[in-house]
Short mmCIF file of C-alpha atoms and ligand atoms in Angstrom, two decimals:
data_model
loop_
_atom_site.label_atom_id
_atom_site.label_comp_id
_atom_site.label_asym_id
_atom_site.label_seq_id
_atom_site.Cartn_x
_atom_site.Cartn_y
_atom_site.Cartn_z
CA UNK D 134 -0.12 -0.09 -0.20
CA UNK D 135 2.83 2.37 0.64
CA UNK D 136 6.46 2.66 1.39
CA UNK D 137 6.26 2.13 4.85
CA UNK D 138 4.39 -1.31 4.91
CA UNK D 139 5.34 -1.46 8.39
CA UNK D 140 3.60 -1.13 11.73
CA UNK D 141 4.31 2.58 11.88
CA UNK D 142 1.89 3.10 8.42
CA UNK D 143 -1.04 0.99 10.20
CA UNK D 144 -1.05 3.26 13.06
CA UNK D 145 -0.97 6.41 11.03
CA UNK D 146 -4.25 5.25 9.75
CA UNK D 147 -5.96 4.63 12.85
CA UNK D 148 -5.14 7.83 14.31
CA UNK D 149 -6.21 9.65 11.80
CA UNK D 150 -9.32 8.12 11.30
CA UNK D 151 -9.82 8.50 15.35
CA UNK D 152 -8.92 12.19 14.98
CA UNK D 153 -10.96 12.80 12.10
CA UNK D 154 -13.66 11.52 13.46
CA UNK D 155 -13.47 13.09 17.26
CA UNK D 156 -12.82 16.43 15.82
CA UNK D 157 -15.54 16.33 13.42
CA UNK D 158 -17.91 15.33 15.90
CA UNK D 159 -17.22 18.52 18.32
CA UNK D 160 -17.67 20.31 15.21
CA UNK D 161 -21.49 18.39 14.14
CA UNK D 162 -22.29 18.39 17.90
CA UNK D 163 -21.93 22.16 18.54
CA UNK D 164 -23.48 23.21 15.22
CA UNK D 165 -26.56 21.25 16.18
CA UNK D 166 -26.47 22.65 19.54
CA UNK D 167 -26.65 26.13 18.68
CA UNK D 168 -28.59 25.32 15.09
CA UNK D 169 -30.74 22.75 15.60
CA UNK D 170 -31.18 21.64 19.96
CA UNK D 171 -31.62 25.68 20.90
CA UNK D 172 -34.69 26.30 18.92
CA UNK D 173 -36.41 23.20 18.81
CA UNK D 174 -35.89 22.51 22.79
CA UNK D 175 -36.79 26.20 23.85
CA UNK D 176 -40.40 25.45 25.23
CA UNK D 177 -38.98 22.58 27.01
CA UNK D 178 -36.24 23.75 29.79
CA UNK D 179 -35.24 20.45 31.61
CA UNK D 180 -35.28 18.52 28.18
CA UNK D 181 -32.83 20.97 26.48
CA UNK D 182 -30.54 20.90 30.12
CA UNK D 183 -30.03 17.69 30.23
CA UNK D 184 -29.49 17.56 26.19
CA UNK D 185 -26.83 19.97 26.79
CA UNK D 186 -25.39 18.64 29.90
CA UNK D 187 -24.60 15.38 27.79
CA UNK D 188 -23.51 16.76 24.61
CA UNK D 189 -20.90 18.93 26.49
CA UNK D 190 -19.67 15.66 28.20
CA UNK D 191 -19.49 14.33 24.52
CA UNK D 192 -17.50 17.52 23.47
CA UNK D 193 -15.23 17.26 26.06
CA UNK D 194 -14.20 13.57 25.35
CA UNK D 195 -14.01 13.95 21.96
CA UNK D 196 -11.69 17.30 22.42
CA UNK D 197 -9.49 15.22 24.45
CA UNK D 198 -9.35 12.60 21.98
CA UNK D 199 -8.57 14.91 19.04
CA UNK D 200 -5.65 16.17 21.26
CA UNK D 201 -4.45 12.88 22.01
CA UNK D 202 -4.60 11.79 18.37
CA UNK D 203 -3.50 14.71 17.52
CA UNK D 204 -0.27 14.49 19.11
CA UNK D 205 0.03 10.45 18.03
CA UNK D 206 -0.38 11.69 14.83
CA UNK D 207 2.48 13.95 14.76
CA UNK D 208 4.95 11.18 16.41
CA UNK D 209 3.62 8.98 13.88
CA UNK D 210 4.61 11.77 11.26
CA UNK D 211 8.17 11.40 12.33
CA UNK D 212 9.45 8.01 10.86
CA UNK D 213 6.78 7.98 8.28
CA UNK D 214 8.63 11.31 6.58
CA UNK D 215 12.18 10.44 7.90
CA UNK D 216 11.93 6.45 6.86
CA UNK D 217 13.51 5.86 10.34
CA UNK D 218 11.77 3.43 12.84
CA UNK D 219 9.54 4.48 15.24
CA UNK D 220 12.57 3.84 18.37
CA UNK D 221 14.84 5.96 16.13
CA UNK D 222 12.90 8.48 15.06
CA UNK D 223 11.75 9.12 18.99
CA UNK D 224 15.70 9.26 19.68
CA UNK D 225 16.65 12.14 16.85
CA UNK D 226 15.87 15.46 16.41
CA UNK D 227 13.01 14.33 13.40
CA UNK D 228 9.96 15.42 15.69
CA UNK D 229 11.55 19.00 15.84
CA UNK D 230 11.90 19.43 12.41
CA UNK D 231 8.47 17.94 11.81
CA UNK D 232 6.80 20.46 14.23
CA UNK D 233 9.20 23.49 13.13
CA UNK D 234 9.83 23.20 9.42
CA UNK D 235 6.81 21.13 8.13
CA UNK D 236 3.67 22.55 6.77
CA UNK D 237 1.91 20.30 8.74
CA UNK D 238 4.01 20.92 12.04
CA UNK D 239 3.11 23.95 11.56
CA UNK D 240 -0.74 23.68 11.36
CA UNK D 241 -0.54 21.47 14.17
CA UNK D 242 0.21 24.57 16.11
CA UNK D 243 -2.13 26.34 15.14
CA UNK D 244 -4.48 23.55 15.51
CA UNK D 245 -3.50 23.10 19.42
CA UNK D 246 -3.79 26.72 20.17
CA UNK D 247 -7.58 26.23 18.33
CA UNK D 248 -8.11 22.90 20.79
CA UNK D 249 -6.95 25.37 23.74
CA UNK D 250 -9.20 28.31 23.15
CA UNK D 251 -12.10 25.62 22.75
CA UNK D 252 -11.52 24.03 25.87
CA UNK D 253 -11.59 27.68 27.60
CA UNK D 254 -15.10 28.72 26.10
CA UNK D 255 -16.69 25.27 27.03
CA UNK D 256 -15.05 26.04 30.50
CA UNK D 257 -16.77 29.45 30.33
CA UNK D 258 -19.97 28.29 28.29
CA UNK D 259 -22.30 30.35 30.14
CA UNK D 260 -20.52 33.83 29.35
CA UNK D 261 -22.03 35.57 26.40
CA UNK D 262 -20.37 35.40 22.97
CA UNK D 263 -18.37 32.11 24.14
CA UNK D 264 -20.83 29.22 22.52
CA UNK D 265 -20.04 31.31 19.16
CA UNK D 266 -16.62 31.32 19.79
CA UNK D 267 -16.34 27.72 21.02
CA UNK D 268 -17.71 26.98 17.92
CA UNK D 269 -15.78 29.41 15.25
CA UNK D 270 -12.56 27.59 17.31
CA UNK D 271 -14.06 23.83 16.50
CA UNK D 272 -14.77 24.93 12.80
CA UNK D 273 -11.49 25.99 12.74
CA UNK D 274 -10.03 22.99 14.01
CA UNK D 275 -11.90 20.47 11.56
CA UNK D 276 -11.74 22.89 8.49
CA UNK D 277 -7.69 23.02 8.97
CA UNK D 278 -7.60 19.07 8.77
CA UNK D 279 -7.69 20.19 4.80
CA UNK D 280 -3.85 21.64 5.16
CA UNK D 281 -2.26 18.64 6.82
CA UNK D 282 -3.64 15.89 3.67
CA UNK D 283 -2.95 15.95 0.19
CA UNK D 284 -5.43 18.87 -0.63
CA UNK D 285 -2.36 20.59 1.14
CA UNK D 286 0.28 19.93 -1.07
CA UNK D 287 -1.65 20.49 -4.68
CA UNK D 288 0.47 23.74 -6.07
CA UNK D 289 -0.37 26.56 -7.89
CA UNK D 290 -4.16 28.00 -8.13
CA UNK D 291 -5.50 24.39 -8.38
CA UNK D 292 -4.38 24.25 -4.84
CA UNK D 293 -6.29 27.55 -3.31
CA UNK D 294 -9.50 25.60 -5.25
CA UNK D 295 -8.41 22.25 -3.03
CA UNK D 296 -7.85 23.61 -0.42
CA UNK D 297 -11.66 25.30 -0.26
CA UNK D 298 -13.04 22.07 -1.49
CA UNK D 299 -11.74 20.15 1.17
CA UNK D 300 -11.83 22.32 4.09
CA UNK D 301 -16.21 22.44 3.06
CA UNK D 302 -15.83 19.19 2.57
CA UNK D 303 -14.36 18.08 6.13
CA UNK D 304 -16.43 20.64 7.79
CA UNK D 305 -19.75 19.50 6.06
CA UNK D 306 -18.65 15.69 7.54
CA UNK D 307 -18.53 17.62 10.93
CA UNK D 308 -22.13 18.87 10.42
CA UNK D 309 -23.45 16.04 8.89
CA UNK D 310 -21.98 13.27 11.57
CA UNK D 311 -21.82 15.17 14.56
CA UNK D 312 -25.30 16.02 13.83
CA UNK D 313 -26.46 12.46 13.78
CA UNK D 314 -25.02 11.63 16.93
CA UNK D 315 -26.73 14.85 18.30
CA UNK D 316 -29.78 14.49 17.10
CA UNK D 317 -30.10 10.48 18.26
CA UNK D 318 -29.00 11.66 21.87
CA UNK D 319 -31.93 14.46 21.52
CA UNK D 320 -34.60 11.38 20.41
CA UNK D 321 -33.07 9.32 23.65
CA UNK D 322 -33.38 12.12 25.77
CA UNK D 323 -36.65 12.94 24.91
CA UNK D 324 -37.55 9.59 24.67
CA UNK D 325 -36.51 9.09 28.14
CA UNK D 326 -38.10 12.01 29.68
CA UNK D 327 -41.59 12.24 27.38
CA UNK D 328 -42.18 16.13 28.56
CA UNK D 329 -45.65 17.42 27.43
CA UNK D 330 -45.46 18.12 23.73
CA UNK D 331 -42.32 15.94 23.36
CA UNK D 332 -43.16 14.44 20.13
CA UNK D 333 -43.97 17.85 18.79
CA UNK D 334 -40.25 18.91 19.80
CA UNK D 335 -38.65 15.55 18.26
CA UNK D 336 -41.04 16.47 15.34
CA UNK D 337 -39.29 20.55 15.16
CA UNK D 338 -35.95 19.10 16.05
CA UNK D 339 -35.94 16.43 13.01
CA UNK D 340 -37.48 18.77 10.50
CA UNK D 341 -34.80 21.47 11.58
CA UNK D 342 -31.81 18.60 11.95
CA UNK D 343 -33.40 17.62 8.35
CA UNK D 344 -32.62 20.58 6.52
CA UNK D 345 -28.94 20.80 8.22
CA UNK D 346 -28.35 17.67 6.62
CA UNK D 347 -29.58 18.62 3.34
CA UNK D 348 -26.90 21.60 3.26
CA UNK D 349 -24.11 19.31 4.34
CA UNK D 350 -24.98 16.64 2.27
CA UNK D 351 -25.06 18.43 -1.33
CA UNK D 352 -21.38 20.00 0.26
CA UNK D 353 -20.25 17.16 1.02
CA UNK D 354 -21.14 15.46 -2.56
CA UNK D 355 -19.73 18.57 -4.54
CA UNK D 356 -16.72 19.39 -2.44
CA UNK D 357 -15.91 15.48 -2.83
CA UNK D 358 -16.46 15.25 -6.54
CA UNK D 359 -13.86 18.57 -6.61
CA UNK D 360 -11.40 16.62 -4.19
CA UNK D 361 -11.90 13.71 -6.41
CA UNK D 362 -11.08 15.47 -9.86
CA UNK D 363 -8.24 16.52 -8.26
CA UNK D 364 -6.45 13.38 -6.83
CA UNK D 365 -8.14 10.84 -9.41
CA UNK D 366 -8.49 12.65 -12.56
CA UNK D 367 -10.26 9.53 -14.26
CA UNK D 368 -12.74 6.89 -14.00
CA UNK D 369 -10.18 4.40 -15.41
CA UNK D 370 -7.78 5.87 -12.49
CA UNK D 371 -10.77 5.19 -10.18
CA UNK D 372 -11.19 1.49 -11.30
CA UNK D 373 -7.68 0.16 -11.82
CA UNK D 374 -6.23 2.10 -8.76
CA UNK D 375 -5.68 1.39 -4.78
CA UNK D 376 -6.75 4.82 -4.06
CA UNK D 377 -9.48 4.64 -6.92
CA UNK D 378 -10.86 1.52 -5.52
CA UNK D 379 -11.15 2.66 -1.85
CA UNK D 380 -12.66 5.62 -2.89
CA UNK D 381 -15.70 3.62 -4.53
CA UNK D 382 -15.65 1.95 -1.32
CA UNK D 383 -16.19 5.16 0.43
CA UNK D 384 -18.88 6.44 -2.18
CA UNK D 385 -20.69 3.10 -1.70
CA UNK D 386 -21.07 3.89 2.67
CA UNK D 387 -22.15 7.50 1.27
CA UNK D 388 -25.14 6.27 -0.72
CA UNK D 389 -26.05 3.34 1.83
CA UNK D 390 -25.99 6.83 4.22
CA UNK D 391 -28.04 8.77 1.72
CA UNK D 392 -30.78 6.18 1.70
CA UNK D 393 -31.07 5.83 5.49
CA UNK D 394 -31.34 9.60 5.82
CA UNK D 395 -34.30 9.49 2.75
CA UNK D 396 -35.88 6.81 4.75
CA UNK D 397 -36.11 9.35 7.82
CA UNK D 398 -37.01 12.29 5.88
CA UNK D 399 -39.69 10.63 3.68
CA UNK D 400 -41.26 8.39 6.56
CA UNK D 401 -39.99 8.67 9.88
CA UNK D 402 -40.08 12.56 10.01
CA UNK D 403 -43.66 12.47 8.82
CA UNK D 404 -44.98 9.97 10.93
CA UNK D 405 -43.94 11.95 14.43
CA UNK D 406 -46.56 14.75 13.28
CA UNK D 407 -49.19 12.13 13.26
CA UNK D 408 -50.48 13.10 16.47
CA UNK D 409 -53.91 11.31 16.03
CA UNK D 410 -51.76 7.73 16.63
CA UNK D 411 -49.32 8.42 19.79
CA UNK D 412 -48.42 4.47 19.38
CA UNK D 413 -47.30 4.87 16.03
CA UNK D 414 -45.39 8.26 16.79
CA UNK D 415 -43.37 6.71 19.64
CA UNK D 416 -42.69 4.02 16.89
CA UNK D 417 -41.19 6.55 14.59
CA UNK D 418 -39.04 8.17 17.45
CA UNK D 419 -37.54 4.92 18.28
CA UNK D 420 -37.16 4.06 14.57
CA UNK D 421 -35.50 7.29 13.95
CA UNK D 422 -32.89 6.74 16.66
CA UNK D 423 -32.16 3.67 15.63
CA UNK D 424 -31.94 4.63 11.49
CA UNK D 425 -29.93 7.60 13.14
CA UNK D 426 -27.34 5.25 14.84
CA UNK D 427 -26.74 3.22 11.97
CA UNK D 428 -25.89 6.37 9.94
CA UNK D 429 -23.85 7.41 12.35
CA UNK D 430 -21.94 3.68 12.35
CA UNK D 431 -21.37 3.88 8.49
CA UNK D 432 -20.44 8.01 8.98
CA UNK D 433 -17.11 6.33 11.72
CA UNK D 434 -16.71 4.02 9.27
CA UNK D 435 -15.75 6.39 6.50
CA UNK D 436 -13.44 8.29 8.46
CA UNK D 437 -11.33 4.99 8.78
CA UNK D 438 -11.74 4.37 4.97
CA UNK D 439 -10.39 8.58 5.09
CA UNK D 440 -7.81 7.77 7.28
CA UNK D 441 -6.33 5.29 4.56
CA UNK D 442 -7.05 7.00 1.52
CA UNK D 443 -4.73 10.10 3.17
CA UNK D 444 -1.78 8.13 3.38
CA UNK D 445 -1.64 6.34 -0.31
CA UNK D 446 -0.43 7.90 -3.28
CA UNK D 447 -3.39 9.84 -4.99
CA UNK D 448 -4.67 8.12 -8.30
CA UNK D 449 -3.21 11.04 -10.39
CA UNK D 450 0.23 10.83 -9.05
CA UNK D 451 0.60 7.21 -10.33
C1 HEM S 106 -20.22 10.85 5.14
C2 HEM S 106 -19.80 11.14 4.01
C3 HEM S 106 -18.39 11.91 3.87
C4 HEM S 106 -17.31 11.98 4.79
C5 HEM S 106 -17.55 11.62 6.37
C6 HEM S 106 -16.09 12.45 4.10
C7 HEM S 106 -15.51 12.67 5.04
C8 HEM S 106 -13.77 12.92 4.39
C9 HEM S 106 -12.65 13.50 5.54
C10 HEM S 106 -12.52 13.68 7.09
C11 HEM S 106 -11.75 13.44 4.54
C12 HEM S 106 -10.15 13.72 5.15
C13 HEM S 106 -9.93 15.41 4.56
C14 HEM S 106 -8.03 15.08 4.45
O1 HEM S 106 -7.34 14.33 4.86
O2 HEM S 106 -7.40 16.27 3.71
C15 HEM S 106 -12.08 13.26 3.21
C16 HEM S 106 -11.69 13.34 2.21
C17 HEM S 106 -11.68 12.81 0.88
N1 HEM S 106 -13.19 13.07 0.09
FE1 HEM S 106 -14.46 12.74 1.44
N2 HEM S 106 -16.48 12.53 3.18
C18 HEM S 106 -17.20 12.14 2.77
C19 HEM S 106 -18.07 11.76 1.40
C20 HEM S 106 -17.19 11.90 0.37
C21 HEM S 106 -18.01 11.96 -1.18
C22 HEM S 106 -19.20 11.35 -1.51
C23 HEM S 106 -16.69 11.73 -1.74
C24 HEM S 106 -16.62 11.60 -3.10
C25 HEM S 106 -17.71 11.54 -4.16
C26 HEM S 106 -15.64 12.31 -1.38
C27 HEM S 106 -14.51 12.45 -1.80
C28 HEM S 106 -13.04 12.56 -1.31
C29 HEM S 106 -11.82 12.96 -1.70
C30 HEM S 106 -11.49 12.56 -2.90
C31 HEM S 106 -11.38 13.03 -0.45
C32 HEM S 106 -9.69 13.26 -0.34
C33 HEM S 106 -8.73 11.69 0.29
C34 HEM S 106 -7.44 12.63 0.32
O3 HEM S 106 -7.10 13.85 0.84
O4 HEM S 106 -6.75 11.70 -0.14
N3 HEM S 106 -16.04 12.16 0.22
N4 HEM S 106 -13.59 12.87 3.24
#
């Protein structure tokens, strides 16, 4: 698969996948919190407080995982770039060179500062403005992933286009996947609490998320096609290269997620509004929580595929 052919390369894939997933989740949950949960749960204070407390706990866990996997990524990048074994790289000054003299290292320093600002915003979450500053830091943390991968090494004007497309791509990935996790959490919280008019709350939240979902999916698709156009370049390269075939696996998973999203939008969400049959409403909420969880699991598998995709020579380079 790549020049390493060794455990460093495998660990790099695992660490990148974990980092992408945790960082994307942070942005998605904070977007959902401000764009969906706050307006939808305005009239249900208790459900809103419980959702917020649980959502913030998940954001904290994801932030710790994102920082830890980010540091592991830097440590693994040293042997990956130098060709030394992990032990040799740890004993040499390569890490210093990676951190201070490579684009990856310099971007990682900026990303660490963004993570610290985000943590400060989460600590002072009740202060005015910190929710928005926290969201902006989270968007910067996920968007800057684009500068660490293939998009960061495309030269010239095409490079600017590639960076814009990839930044939109990872932010949209966060909004959709983190949003799915938040919706599943909101469904579970309201299902357990069953506050007055809870099915209406769920219907309102699901409708609002559906709009966010459509915008995220459209952005993912268009930016994904741009990414693929730049890094694959032809149908032939898509079909005959390792990179191309792995991208086909990714797109297939994406299509399955879209089918589940269509089920949510055209069957389950309308069923939530059928106040004549409370049993059907409850059933729809349970099914919605299940399909959101399956979609989320497929999204996490896509992050694993992307963990590998960024370590392979793009098809158009072969
Ligand atoms: C749920 C859906 C998707 C998620 C979560 C997702 C996530 C990601 C992430 C996190 C990256 C890494 C960015 C980087 O390393 O710079 C990425 C890169 C990429 N994505 Fe997606 N993506 C999704 C859908 C798509 C679709 C539908 C396409 C194609 C039409 C696509 C094509 C690509 C390509 C070509 C890259 C560049 C990989 C590289 O750096 O070599 N993605 N995606």
